[in-house]
Amino acid sequence: MRSLLTDVTVNARLERDSKRMIDPQKILRTVFGFTDFRAPQGVIIKSILQKKPTLALLPTGQGKSLCYQIPGLALDDLTIVISPLIALMKDQVDALHKKGITAHYINSTLSQLEIKQKYQDLINHHCQFLYVAPERLLTKRFLELMKKHPPVFVAIDEAHCFSTWGHDFRVHYRDIPLFIEQLPKKPRLALFTATASRKVVMDLQNSFNIQSANVFRGNFFRSNLFITTKHFELHSQRFLYLVYLLHRVFVNQAGLIYVTTRKQAEMIYQALCKLDPSQKLAIDYYHAGRTAEEKMLIQEKFINNDLKIIIATNAFGMGIDKANIRFVIHFQMPGNLENYVQEIGRAGRDGKFSWCELLFHPSDIEVHQRMQTKKTKKRAQRSLNKMMEYVFKEQCHHQKILSYFEDPQKFTAGCARCEYCAPFSQRFLKFMQTQLQPTKLTKLPTFVAQQQLILEQNNTIKLKDLLGVGLDMLQ
């Protein structure tokens, strides 16, 4: 079999006996620079190489990509990675190129000529990893190509999108079993997700014939994340608390602010810019309505630290490889616990202490209910109920997350990483709630009070105008 590794030094380091695949431990050390696998990476890779259909539930930041890249390198033939995420495709292909490994992606950002060139590379055995969206699998040209040049390994990323029980069901994921059936030779198969409920796991097992012994779970307790949930009666309190965090707590730190709608992302961005004329925050907003060029530029600036803060809908984040995100703020309650856990998991991937704030206002519930359609209402409301239970249940936040994802860990003396297990944060919350009464400007944190008074004295803007009419900012 012809080696697909293009870089001479990498190829030499991974030279193998022609009768045996390359040792995964050697790949880990020589290509990726790590000495040991992180649990459960080793057993996941072993299961895949033993030709067992495998399901891996690995929270964000636990080395999921290594679990399919290393088997792909060990097999030294074509691996198909199915992903819905254009940003992830580009980032991972770029990262593989830097290591001298042949990889391509095919998606809607490419011209027909570029796609034709990628296909030709595949025919000429110049492609070891091919990233594609599920929508492409059953297209005539792609399917013909796969029948002539079948993959030895198919990795399905964001596998929860396959299940109608999941929080992010995508209909074209249901094409995957049919695609695999039409291949002339059955490939190795592995499914990966950061978040999946019991029903989703069962659905995936039944649909892809995965035995329970080949379902592997990572550790859902992120000990370097401090998680808090704060309840606000007024929109103004919530916004002023956000201003306080950005200008006094997370100064010059990289972070994400998640909101529910595109309109809210733009509104919060405009409001923060008006309070920050010198642009100290280095902030931008991101949602599905921005152009592909704008989104790519924002991602690159954020990764390169030219932007510090992104205000985003859940369109942003998956596949973004940035280890030093110090805080994740949910300015509104997410619609489901899966998204919430995935999004806070983007903080502290370097292992350093990071902060996760959920700022809840009762109107958040109505926002999500208005977004439900007849087709999705039952599933969406079920997910929303679980999210509300998380927000309102007075229990260790980390324990609630572990229980939801069926992680058996128990904290007998508390986690020490949430406001229920660290009493100082409860006192801080009560203090801040008192200070953030908009009728008591003299008691506001000094910075916020000064900014508001300066703006109003200059007749430039009033606090109630910052987030638009009708949001009862000063009620």
GROMACS .gro file of C-alpha atoms in nm:
model
  475
    1MET     CA    1   0.000   0.000   0.000
    2ARG     CA    2   0.128   0.342  -0.093
    3SER     CA    3   0.213   0.577   0.195
    4LEU     CA    4   0.009   0.897   0.196
    5LEU     CA    5   0.238   1.089   0.430
    6THR     CA    6   0.397   1.365   0.224
    7ASP     CA    7   0.646   1.516   0.467
    8VAL     CA    8   0.976   1.329   0.434
    9THR     CA    9   1.075   1.359   0.800
   10VAL     CA   10   0.733   1.250   0.926
   11ASN     CA   11   0.730   0.960   0.681
   12ALA     CA   12   1.074   0.850   0.792
   13ARG     CA   13   0.986   0.867   1.159
   14LEU     CA   14   0.675   0.657   1.100
   15GLU     CA   15   0.844   0.392   0.885
   16ARG     CA   16   0.685   0.058   0.955
   17ASP     CA   17   0.689  -0.310   0.880
   18SER     CA   18   0.481  -0.349   0.562
   19LYS     CA   19   0.274  -0.622   0.729
   20ARG     CA   20   0.175  -0.416   1.030
   21MET     CA   21   0.012  -0.079   1.087
   22ILE     CA   22   0.209   0.205   1.241
   23ASP     CA   23   0.216   0.200   1.622
   24PRO     CA   24  -0.029   0.463   1.761
   25GLN     CA   25   0.203   0.542   2.051
   26LYS     CA   26   0.480   0.622   1.805
   27ILE     CA   27   0.247   0.851   1.609
   28LEU     CA   28   0.144   1.028   1.929
   29ARG     CA   29   0.507   1.093   2.018
   30THR     CA   30   0.663   1.172   1.681
   31VAL     CA   31   0.382   1.358   1.504
   32PHE     CA   32   0.188   1.525   1.785
   33GLY     CA   33   0.463   1.563   2.046
   34PHE     CA   34   0.284   1.397   2.339
   35THR     CA   35   0.431   1.118   2.550
   36ASP     CA   36   0.111   0.958   2.680
   37PHE     CA   37  -0.253   0.928   2.585
   38ARG     CA   38  -0.510   1.099   2.801
   39ALA     CA   39  -0.786   0.867   2.927
   40PRO     CA   40  -0.981   0.733   2.744
   41GLN     CA   41  -0.797   0.816   2.417
   42GLY     CA   42  -0.588   0.498   2.416
   43VAL     CA   43  -0.879   0.255   2.449
   44ILE     CA   44  -1.085   0.447   2.189
   45ILE     CA   45  -0.803   0.421   1.934
   46LYS     CA   46  -0.750   0.053   2.016
   47SER     CA   47  -1.121  -0.019   1.964
   48ILE     CA   48  -1.119   0.156   1.625
   49LEU     CA   49  -0.809  -0.027   1.502
   50GLN     CA   50  -0.964  -0.358   1.609
   51LYS     CA   51  -1.246  -0.286   1.361
   52LYS     CA   52  -1.510  -0.242   1.629
   53PRO     CA   53  -1.777   0.025   1.566
   54THR     CA   54  -1.696   0.280   1.837
   55LEU     CA   55  -1.876   0.567   2.010
   56ALA     CA   56  -1.675   0.826   2.205
   57LEU     CA   57  -1.837   1.084   2.431
   58LEU     CA   58  -1.560   1.334   2.495
   59PRO     CA   59  -1.633   1.680   2.638
   60THR     CA   60  -1.475   1.979   2.464
   61GLY     CA   61  -1.101   1.999   2.524
   62GLN     CA   62  -1.031   1.629   2.580
   63GLY     CA   63  -0.844   1.555   2.259
   64LYS     CA   64  -1.125   1.423   2.041
   65SER     CA   65  -0.950   1.491   1.709
   66LEU     CA   66  -0.649   1.278   1.806
   67CYS     CA   67  -0.884   0.983   1.846
   68TYR     CA   68  -0.955   0.975   1.473
   69GLN     CA   69  -0.638   1.134   1.338
   70ILE     CA   70  -0.408   0.876   1.497
   71PRO     CA   71  -0.603   0.573   1.363
   72GLY     CA   72  -0.608   0.742   1.023
   73LEU     CA   73  -0.229   0.778   1.030
   74ALA     CA   74  -0.182   0.426   1.163
   75LEU     CA   75  -0.388   0.278   0.878
   76ASP     CA   76  -0.204   0.499   0.624
   77ASP     CA   77  -0.491   0.516   0.376
   78LEU     CA   78  -0.796   0.734   0.312
   79THR     CA   79  -0.996   0.848   0.615
   80ILE     CA   80  -1.327   1.032   0.570
   81VAL     CA   81  -1.420   1.275   0.848
   82ILE     CA   82  -1.788   1.373   0.838
   83SER     CA   83  -1.849   1.712   0.998
   84PRO     CA   84  -2.113   1.986   0.966
   85LEU     CA   85  -1.864   2.255   1.063
   86ILE     CA   86  -1.687   2.454   0.793
   87ALA     CA   87  -1.464   2.627   1.050
   88LEU     CA   88  -1.352   2.295   1.198
   89MET     CA   89  -1.274   2.152   0.855
   90LYS     CA   90  -1.043   2.438   0.765
   91ASP     CA   91  -0.872   2.455   1.106
   92GLN     CA   92  -0.800   2.083   1.121
   93VAL     CA   93  -0.683   2.057   0.761
   94ASP     CA   94  -0.449   2.353   0.817
   95ALA     CA   95  -0.315   2.189   1.134
   96LEU     CA   96  -0.252   1.859   0.952
   97HIS     CA   97  -0.075   2.041   0.669
   98LYS     CA   98   0.162   2.199   0.922
   99LYS     CA   99   0.257   1.847   1.031
  100GLY     CA  100   0.325   1.742   0.673
  101ILE     CA  101   0.012   1.527   0.643
  102THR     CA  102  -0.202   1.529   0.329
  103ALA     CA  103  -0.556   1.649   0.399
  104HIS     CA  104  -0.839   1.825   0.215
  105TYR     CA  105  -1.185   1.953   0.288
  106ILE     CA  106  -1.475   1.983   0.047
  107ASN     CA  107  -1.757   2.222   0.131
  108SER     CA  108  -1.966   2.507  -0.005
  109THR     CA  109  -1.682   2.761   0.024
  110LEU     CA  110  -1.492   2.596  -0.263
  111SER     CA  111  -1.541   2.656  -0.635
  112GLN     CA  112  -1.619   2.367  -0.870
  113LEU     CA  113  -1.264   2.387  -1.005
  114GLU     CA  114  -1.119   2.359  -0.654
  115ILE     CA  115  -1.344   2.061  -0.577
  116LYS     CA  116  -1.233   1.892  -0.900
  117GLN     CA  117  -0.868   1.938  -0.798
  118LYS     CA  118  -0.936   1.783  -0.455
  119TYR     CA  119  -1.102   1.484  -0.620
  120GLN     CA  120  -0.803   1.439  -0.849
  121ASP     CA  121  -0.569   1.437  -0.548
  122LEU     CA  122  -0.784   1.167  -0.395
  123ILE     CA  123  -0.768   0.958  -0.714
  124ASN     CA  124  -0.388   1.000  -0.717
  125HIS     CA  125  -0.363   0.888  -0.351
  126HIS     CA  126  -0.254   1.236  -0.241
  127CYS     CA  127  -0.513   1.267   0.033
  128GLN     CA  128  -0.511   1.086   0.366
  129PHE     CA  129  -0.785   1.283   0.545
  130LEU     CA  130  -1.089   1.414   0.361
  131TYR     CA  131  -1.333   1.633   0.558
  132VAL     CA  132  -1.685   1.651   0.414
  133ALA     CA  133  -2.031   1.763   0.522
  134PRO     CA  134  -2.306   1.497   0.541
  135GLU     CA  135  -2.495   1.669   0.258
  136ARG     CA  136  -2.227   1.558   0.011
  137LEU     CA  137  -2.224   1.186   0.092
  138LEU     CA  138  -2.499   1.072  -0.146
  139THR     CA  139  -2.424   1.313  -0.430
  140LYS     CA  140  -2.358   1.125  -0.754
  141ARG     CA  141  -1.997   1.234  -0.819
  142PHE     CA  142  -1.882   1.183  -0.461
  143LEU     CA  143  -2.047   0.843  -0.425
  144GLU     CA  144  -1.896   0.721  -0.754
  145LEU     CA  145  -1.554   0.833  -0.633
  146MET     CA  146  -1.593   0.657  -0.297
  147LYS     CA  147  -1.693   0.332  -0.467
  148LYS     CA  148  -1.373   0.339  -0.673
  149HIS     CA  149  -1.151   0.469  -0.391
  150PRO     CA  150  -1.320   0.356  -0.069
  151PRO     CA  151  -1.203   0.485   0.271
  152VAL     CA  152  -1.058   0.245   0.527
  153PHE     CA  153  -1.198   0.455   0.811
  154VAL     CA  154  -1.503   0.679   0.852
  155ALA     CA  155  -1.511   0.917   1.151
  156ILE     CA  156  -1.841   1.092   1.230
  157ASP     CA  157  -1.796   1.414   1.425
  158GLU     CA  158  -2.083   1.585   1.611
  159ALA     CA  159  -2.259   1.248   1.600
  160HIS     CA  160  -2.550   1.369   1.817
  161CYS     CA  161  -2.676   1.545   1.502
  162PHE     CA  162  -2.785   1.200   1.377
  163SER     CA  163  -3.048   1.148   1.643
  164THR     CA  164  -3.395   1.302   1.644
  165TRP     CA  165  -3.364   1.288   2.024
  166GLY     CA  166  -3.062   1.519   2.008
  167HIS     CA  167  -3.051   1.895   2.060
  168ASP     CA  168  -2.914   1.964   1.712
  169PHE     CA  169  -3.073   1.712   1.475
  170ARG     CA  170  -2.964   1.747   1.111
  171VAL     CA  171  -3.155   1.546   0.857
  172HIS     CA  172  -2.858   1.467   0.627
  173TYR     CA  173  -2.684   1.282   0.909
  174ARG     CA  174  -2.947   1.013   0.847
  175ASP     CA  175  -2.778   0.956   0.508
  176ILE     CA  176  -2.462   0.818   0.671
  177PRO     CA  177  -2.573   0.452   0.714
  178LEU     CA  178  -2.684   0.438   0.349
  179PHE     CA  179  -2.352   0.588   0.238
  180ILE     CA  180  -2.157   0.325   0.433
  181GLU     CA  181  -2.376   0.044   0.294
  182GLN     CA  182  -2.291   0.145  -0.063
  183LEU     CA  183  -1.915   0.126  -0.012
  184PRO     CA  184  -1.758  -0.188  -0.167
  185LYS     CA  185  -1.567  -0.263   0.152
  186LYS     CA  186  -1.689  -0.198   0.505
  187PRO     CA  187  -1.466   0.068   0.668
  188ARG     CA  188  -1.376   0.106   1.031
  189LEU     CA  189  -1.631   0.333   1.196
  190ALA     CA  190  -1.617   0.573   1.490
  191LEU     CA  191  -1.866   0.831   1.618
  192PHE     CA  192  -1.769   1.132   1.828
  193THR     CA  193  -1.971   1.381   2.028
  194ALA     CA  194  -1.910   1.613   2.320
  195THR     CA  195  -2.269   1.597   2.442
  196ALA     CA  196  -2.527   1.320   2.419
  197SER     CA  197  -2.812   1.217   2.646
  198ARG     CA  198  -2.898   0.854   2.724
  199LYS     CA  199  -3.162   0.840   2.448
  200VAL     CA  200  -2.918   0.979   2.191
  201VAL     CA  201  -2.654   0.724   2.291
  202MET     CA  202  -2.905   0.438   2.260
  203ASP     CA  203  -3.018   0.566   1.920
  204LEU     CA  204  -2.658   0.580   1.794
  205GLN     CA  205  -2.580   0.234   1.929
  206ASN     CA  206  -2.885   0.079   1.761
  207SER     CA  207  -2.838   0.261   1.430
  208PHE     CA  208  -2.466   0.180   1.392
  209ASN     CA  209  -2.455  -0.155   1.573
  210ILE     CA  210  -2.224  -0.032   1.850
  211GLN     CA  211  -2.181  -0.263   2.148
  212SER     CA  212  -2.191  -0.111   2.497
  213ALA     CA  213  -1.834  -0.230   2.555
  214ASN     CA  214  -1.726   0.004   2.275
  215VAL     CA  215  -1.893   0.315   2.413
  216PHE     CA  216  -1.634   0.530   2.589
  217ARG     CA  217  -1.694   0.837   2.805
  218GLY     CA  218  -1.451   1.112   2.898
  219ASN     CA  219  -1.452   1.300   3.226
  220PHE     CA  220  -1.733   1.557   3.233
  221PHE     CA  221  -1.592   1.728   3.543
  222ARG     CA  222  -1.374   2.021   3.438
  223SER     CA  223  -1.197   2.102   3.763
  224ASN     CA  224  -1.045   2.424   3.627
  225LEU     CA  225  -1.386   2.579   3.548
  226PHE     CA  226  -1.571   2.783   3.811
  227ILE     CA  227  -1.941   2.781   3.719
  228THR     CA  228  -2.201   3.029   3.841
  229THR     CA  229  -2.563   3.107   3.761
  230LYS     CA  230  -2.697   3.451   3.850
  231HIS     CA  231  -3.063   3.554   3.842
  232PHE     CA  232  -3.163   3.909   3.750
  233GLU     CA  233  -3.501   4.075   3.787
  234LEU     CA  234  -3.418   4.362   3.552
  235HIS     CA  235  -3.252   4.367   3.211
  236SER     CA  236  -3.054   4.669   3.329
  237GLN     CA  237  -2.901   4.475   3.616
  238ARG     CA  238  -2.789   4.204   3.383
  239PHE     CA  239  -2.635   4.441   3.130
  240LEU     CA  240  -2.456   4.650   3.393
  241TYR     CA  241  -2.317   4.336   3.551
  242LEU     CA  242  -2.181   4.234   3.209
  243VAL     CA  243  -2.015   4.576   3.174
  244TYR     CA  244  -1.865   4.537   3.520
  245LEU     CA  245  -1.722   4.193   3.434
  246LEU     CA  246  -1.565   4.306   3.108
  247HIS     CA  247  -1.409   4.627   3.239
  248ARG     CA  248  -1.316   4.527   3.592
  249VAL     CA  249  -1.287   4.149   3.622
  250PHE     CA  250  -1.178   4.003   3.288
  251VAL     CA  251  -0.951   4.287   3.179
  252ASN     CA  252  -0.747   4.201   2.867
  253GLN     CA  253  -0.864   3.839   2.881
  254ALA     CA  254  -0.995   3.630   2.592
  255GLY     CA  255  -1.359   3.535   2.626
  256LEU     CA  256  -1.691   3.445   2.466
  257ILE     CA  257  -2.032   3.600   2.533
  258TYR     CA  258  -2.317   3.381   2.412
  259VAL     CA  259  -2.663   3.515   2.329
  260THR     CA  260  -2.970   3.349   2.179
  261THR     CA  261  -3.049   3.557   1.871
  262ARG     CA  262  -2.865   3.745   1.599
  263LYS     CA  263  -3.047   4.065   1.696
  264GLN     CA  264  -2.929   4.032   2.056
  265ALA     CA  265  -2.569   3.975   1.944
  266GLU     CA  266  -2.570   4.297   1.741
  267MET     CA  267  -2.750   4.493   2.012
  268ILE     CA  268  -2.510   4.393   2.290
  269TYR     CA  269  -2.214   4.464   2.061
  270GLN     CA  270  -2.341   4.814   1.979
  271ALA     CA  271  -2.416   4.888   2.344
  272LEU     CA  272  -2.072   4.780   2.463
  273CYS     CA  273  -1.904   4.979   2.185
  274LYS     CA  274  -2.088   5.295   2.292
  275LEU     CA  275  -1.955   5.245   2.644
  276ASP     CA  276  -1.607   5.181   2.510
  277PRO     CA  277  -1.518   5.462   2.264
  278SER     CA  278  -1.144   5.391   2.297
  279GLN     CA  279  -1.203   5.027   2.194
  280LYS     CA  280  -1.017   4.880   2.488
  281LEU     CA  281  -1.231   4.567   2.474
  282ALA     CA  282  -1.125   4.453   2.123
  283ILE     CA  283  -1.469   4.306   2.060
  284ASP     CA  284  -1.679   4.185   1.766
  285TYR     CA  285  -1.996   3.984   1.707
  286TYR     CA  286  -2.053   3.661   1.518
  287HIS     CA  287  -2.367   3.490   1.391
  288ALA     CA  288  -2.488   3.293   1.089
  289GLY     CA  289  -2.602   3.611   0.914
  290ARG     CA  290  -2.251   3.745   0.864
  291THR     CA  291  -2.072   3.671   0.538
  292ALA     CA  292  -1.832   3.379   0.508
  293GLU     CA  293  -1.543   3.625   0.468
  294GLU     CA  294  -1.644   3.818   0.782
  295LYS     CA  295  -1.678   3.501   0.987
  296MET     CA  296  -1.343   3.367   0.876
  297LEU     CA  297  -1.172   3.699   0.952
  298ILE     CA  298  -1.329   3.714   1.300
  299GLN     CA  299  -1.216   3.359   1.376
  300GLU     CA  300  -0.860   3.429   1.263
  301LYS     CA  301  -0.840   3.753   1.463
  302PHE     CA  302  -0.972   3.578   1.772
  303ILE     CA  303  -0.731   3.287   1.744
  304ASN     CA  304  -0.440   3.528   1.687
  305ASN     CA  305  -0.543   3.745   1.987
  306ASP     CA  306  -0.620   4.050   1.771
  307LEU     CA  307  -0.975   4.021   1.905
  308LYS     CA  308  -1.025   3.950   2.275
  309ILE     CA  309  -1.402   3.906   2.300
  310ILE     CA  310  -1.662   3.758   2.067
  311ILE     CA  311  -2.037   3.808   2.120
  312ALA     CA  312  -2.198   3.515   1.944
  313THR     CA  313  -2.491   3.290   1.890
  314ASN     CA  314  -2.423   2.918   1.906
  315ALA     CA  315  -2.308   2.942   1.542
  316PHE     CA  316  -1.963   3.022   1.682
  317GLY     CA  317  -1.721   2.801   1.866
  318MET     CA  318  -1.733   2.441   1.749
  319GLY     CA  319  -1.396   2.343   1.615
  320ILE     CA  320  -1.226   2.666   1.725
  321ASP     CA  321  -0.883   2.570   1.854
  322LYS     CA  322  -0.803   2.838   2.113
  323ALA     CA  323  -0.668   2.715   2.444
  324ASN     CA  324  -0.652   3.038   2.645
  325ILE     CA  325  -1.020   3.139   2.663
  326ARG     CA  326  -1.046   3.262   3.022
  327PHE     CA  327  -1.421   3.320   3.047
  328VAL     CA  328  -1.749   3.220   2.887
  329ILE     CA  329  -2.053   3.433   2.969
  330HIS     CA  330  -2.402   3.326   2.872
  331PHE     CA  331  -2.584   3.659   2.862
  332GLN     CA  332  -2.903   3.458   2.814
  333MET     CA  333  -2.995   3.107   2.921
  334PRO     CA  334  -2.927   2.855   2.640
  335GLY     CA  335  -3.211   2.642   2.509
  336ASN     CA  336  -3.059   2.311   2.617
  337LEU     CA  337  -2.800   2.170   2.852
  338GLU     CA  338  -2.600   2.005   2.574
  339ASN     CA  339  -2.520   2.338   2.409
  340TYR     CA  340  -2.445   2.496   2.745
  341VAL     CA  341  -2.192   2.230   2.845
  342GLN     CA  342  -2.029   2.235   2.503
  343GLU     CA  343  -1.998   2.615   2.512
  344ILE     CA  344  -1.854   2.646   2.863
  345GLY     CA  345  -1.615   2.367   2.766
  346ARG     CA  346  -1.438   2.612   2.536
  347ALA     CA  347  -1.297   2.790   2.840
  348GLY     CA  348  -0.968   2.684   2.994
  349ARG     CA  349  -0.861   2.424   2.743
  350ASP     CA  350  -0.502   2.497   2.849
  351GLY     CA  351  -0.590   2.364   3.195
  352LYS     CA  352  -0.571   2.704   3.363
  353PHE     CA  353  -0.846   2.836   3.589
  354SER     CA  354  -1.136   2.992   3.397
  355TRP     CA  355  -1.478   3.139   3.474
  356CYS     CA  356  -1.823   3.049   3.338
  357GLU     CA  357  -2.117   3.282   3.410
  358LEU     CA  358  -2.481   3.222   3.319
  359LEU     CA  359  -2.688   3.541   3.354
  360PHE     CA  360  -3.056   3.450   3.373
  361HIS     CA  361  -3.361   3.672   3.325
  362PRO     CA  362  -3.717   3.526   3.315
  363SER     CA  363  -3.766   3.654   2.960
  364ASP     CA  364  -3.505   3.402   2.840
  365ILE     CA  365  -3.767   3.128   2.864
  366GLU     CA  366  -4.011   3.316   2.642
  367VAL     CA  367  -3.741   3.382   2.382
  368HIS     CA  368  -3.675   3.010   2.339
  369GLN     CA  369  -4.044   2.922   2.333
  370ARG     CA  370  -4.107   3.176   2.056
  371MET     CA  371  -3.834   3.012   1.850
  372GLN     CA  372  -3.999   2.670   1.866
  373THR     CA  373  -4.177   2.546   1.554
  374LYS     CA  374  -4.456   2.291   1.527
  375LYS     CA  375  -4.206   2.038   1.402
  376THR     CA  376  -3.951   2.092   1.681
  377LYS     CA  377  -4.172   2.206   1.969
  378LYS     CA  378  -4.195   1.878   2.158
  379ARG     CA  379  -3.823   1.806   2.145
  380ALA     CA  380  -3.722   2.169   2.205
  381GLN     CA  381  -3.952   2.208   2.505
  382ARG     CA  382  -3.819   1.887   2.655
  383SER     CA  383  -3.465   2.020   2.625
  384LEU     CA  384  -3.567   2.361   2.759
  385ASN     CA  385  -3.726   2.199   3.065
  386LYS     CA  386  -3.397   2.023   3.144
  387MET     CA  387  -3.211   2.352   3.107
  388MET     CA  388  -3.455   2.529   3.339
  389GLU     CA  389  -3.416   2.250   3.593
  390TYR     CA  390  -3.042   2.310   3.585
  391VAL     CA  391  -3.085   2.686   3.637
  392PHE     CA  392  -3.336   2.664   3.922
  393LYS     CA  393  -3.226   2.352   4.110
  394GLU     CA  394  -3.021   2.451   4.415
  395GLN     CA  395  -2.746   2.196   4.384
  396CYS     CA  396  -2.380   2.182   4.283
  397HIS     CA  397  -2.364   2.286   3.917
  398HIS     CA  398  -2.092   2.037   3.829
  399GLN     CA  399  -2.291   1.755   3.992
  400LYS     CA  400  -2.600   1.843   3.787
  401ILE     CA  401  -2.393   1.825   3.468
  402LEU     CA  402  -2.237   1.493   3.566
  403SER     CA  403  -2.578   1.345   3.647
  404TYR     CA  404  -2.730   1.457   3.318
  405PHE     CA  405  -2.452   1.291   3.118
  406GLU     CA  406  -2.452   0.984   3.343
  407ASP     CA  407  -2.101   1.038   3.473
  408PRO     CA  408  -2.082   0.835   3.798
  409GLN     CA  409  -1.863   1.082   3.990
  410LYS     CA  410  -2.005   1.214   4.318
  411PHE     CA  411  -1.881   1.508   4.526
  412THR     CA  412  -1.926   1.412   4.890
  413ALA     CA  413  -1.782   1.743   5.014
  414GLY     CA  414  -1.878   1.963   4.719
  415CYS     CA  415  -1.686   2.047   4.403
  416ALA     CA  416  -1.543   2.381   4.530
  417ARG     CA  417  -1.593   2.506   4.174
  418CYS     CA  418  -1.942   2.661   4.178
  419GLU     CA  419  -2.137   2.911   4.390
  420TYR     CA  420  -2.318   2.635   4.581
  421CYS     CA  421  -1.993   2.473   4.689
  422ALA     CA  422  -1.793   2.795   4.739
  423PRO     CA  423  -1.997   3.024   4.970
  424PHE     CA  424  -1.797   3.338   4.893
  425SER     CA  425  -1.965   3.366   4.553
  426GLN     CA  426  -2.312   3.370   4.712
  427ARG     CA  427  -2.208   3.668   4.922
  428PHE     CA  428  -2.062   3.832   4.611
  429LEU     CA  429  -2.387   3.778   4.420
  430LYS     CA  430  -2.596   3.941   4.692
  431PHE     CA  431  -2.357   4.235   4.704
  432MET     CA  432  -2.368   4.282   4.326
  433GLN     CA  433  -2.747   4.256   4.310
  434THR     CA  434  -2.768   4.539   4.563
  435GLN     CA  435  -2.511   4.750   4.383
  436LEU     CA  436  -2.667   4.709   4.041
  437GLN     CA  437  -2.999   4.881   4.115
  438PRO     CA  438  -3.020   5.136   3.831
  439THR     CA  439  -3.193   5.391   4.056
  440LYS     CA  440  -2.890   5.396   4.288
  441LEU     CA  441  -2.621   5.529   4.060
  442THR     CA  442  -2.393   5.629   4.346
  443LYS     CA  443  -2.377   5.268   4.458
  444LEU     CA  444  -2.296   5.123   4.120
  445PRO     CA  445  -1.943   4.994   4.065
  446THR     CA  446  -1.744   5.314   4.012
  447PHE     CA  447  -1.658   5.253   3.648
  448VAL     CA  448  -2.017   5.184   3.539
  449ALA     CA  449  -2.155   5.481   3.731
  450GLN     CA  450  -1.898   5.716   3.581
  451GLN     CA  451  -1.960   5.592   3.226
  452GLN     CA  452  -2.336   5.627   3.256
  453LEU     CA  453  -2.319   5.974   3.409
  454ILE     CA  454  -2.070   6.099   3.148
  455LEU     CA  455  -2.285   5.975   2.862
  456GLU     CA  456  -2.605   6.123   3.002
  457GLN     CA  457  -2.444   6.458   3.093
  458ASN     CA  458  -2.320   6.491   2.736
  459ASN     CA  459  -2.669   6.408   2.609
  460THR     CA  460  -2.518   6.134   2.395
  461ILE     CA  461  -2.710   5.831   2.516
  462LYS     CA  462  -2.913   5.704   2.808
  463LEU     CA  463  -2.885   5.363   2.962
  464LYS     CA  464  -3.233   5.263   2.845
  465ASP     CA  465  -3.126   5.336   2.485
  466LEU     CA  466  -2.829   5.104   2.500
  467LEU     CA  467  -3.027   4.789   2.434
  468GLY     CA  468  -3.314   4.934   2.236
  469VAL     CA  469  -3.670   5.030   2.310
  470GLY     CA  470  -3.903   4.790   2.488
  471LEU     CA  471  -3.651   4.604   2.702
  472ASP     CA  472  -3.750   4.778   3.029
  473MET     CA  473  -3.390   4.872   3.097
  474LEU     CA  474  -3.483   5.116   3.370
  475GLN     CA  475  -3.794   4.958   3.515
   0.00000   0.00000   0.00000
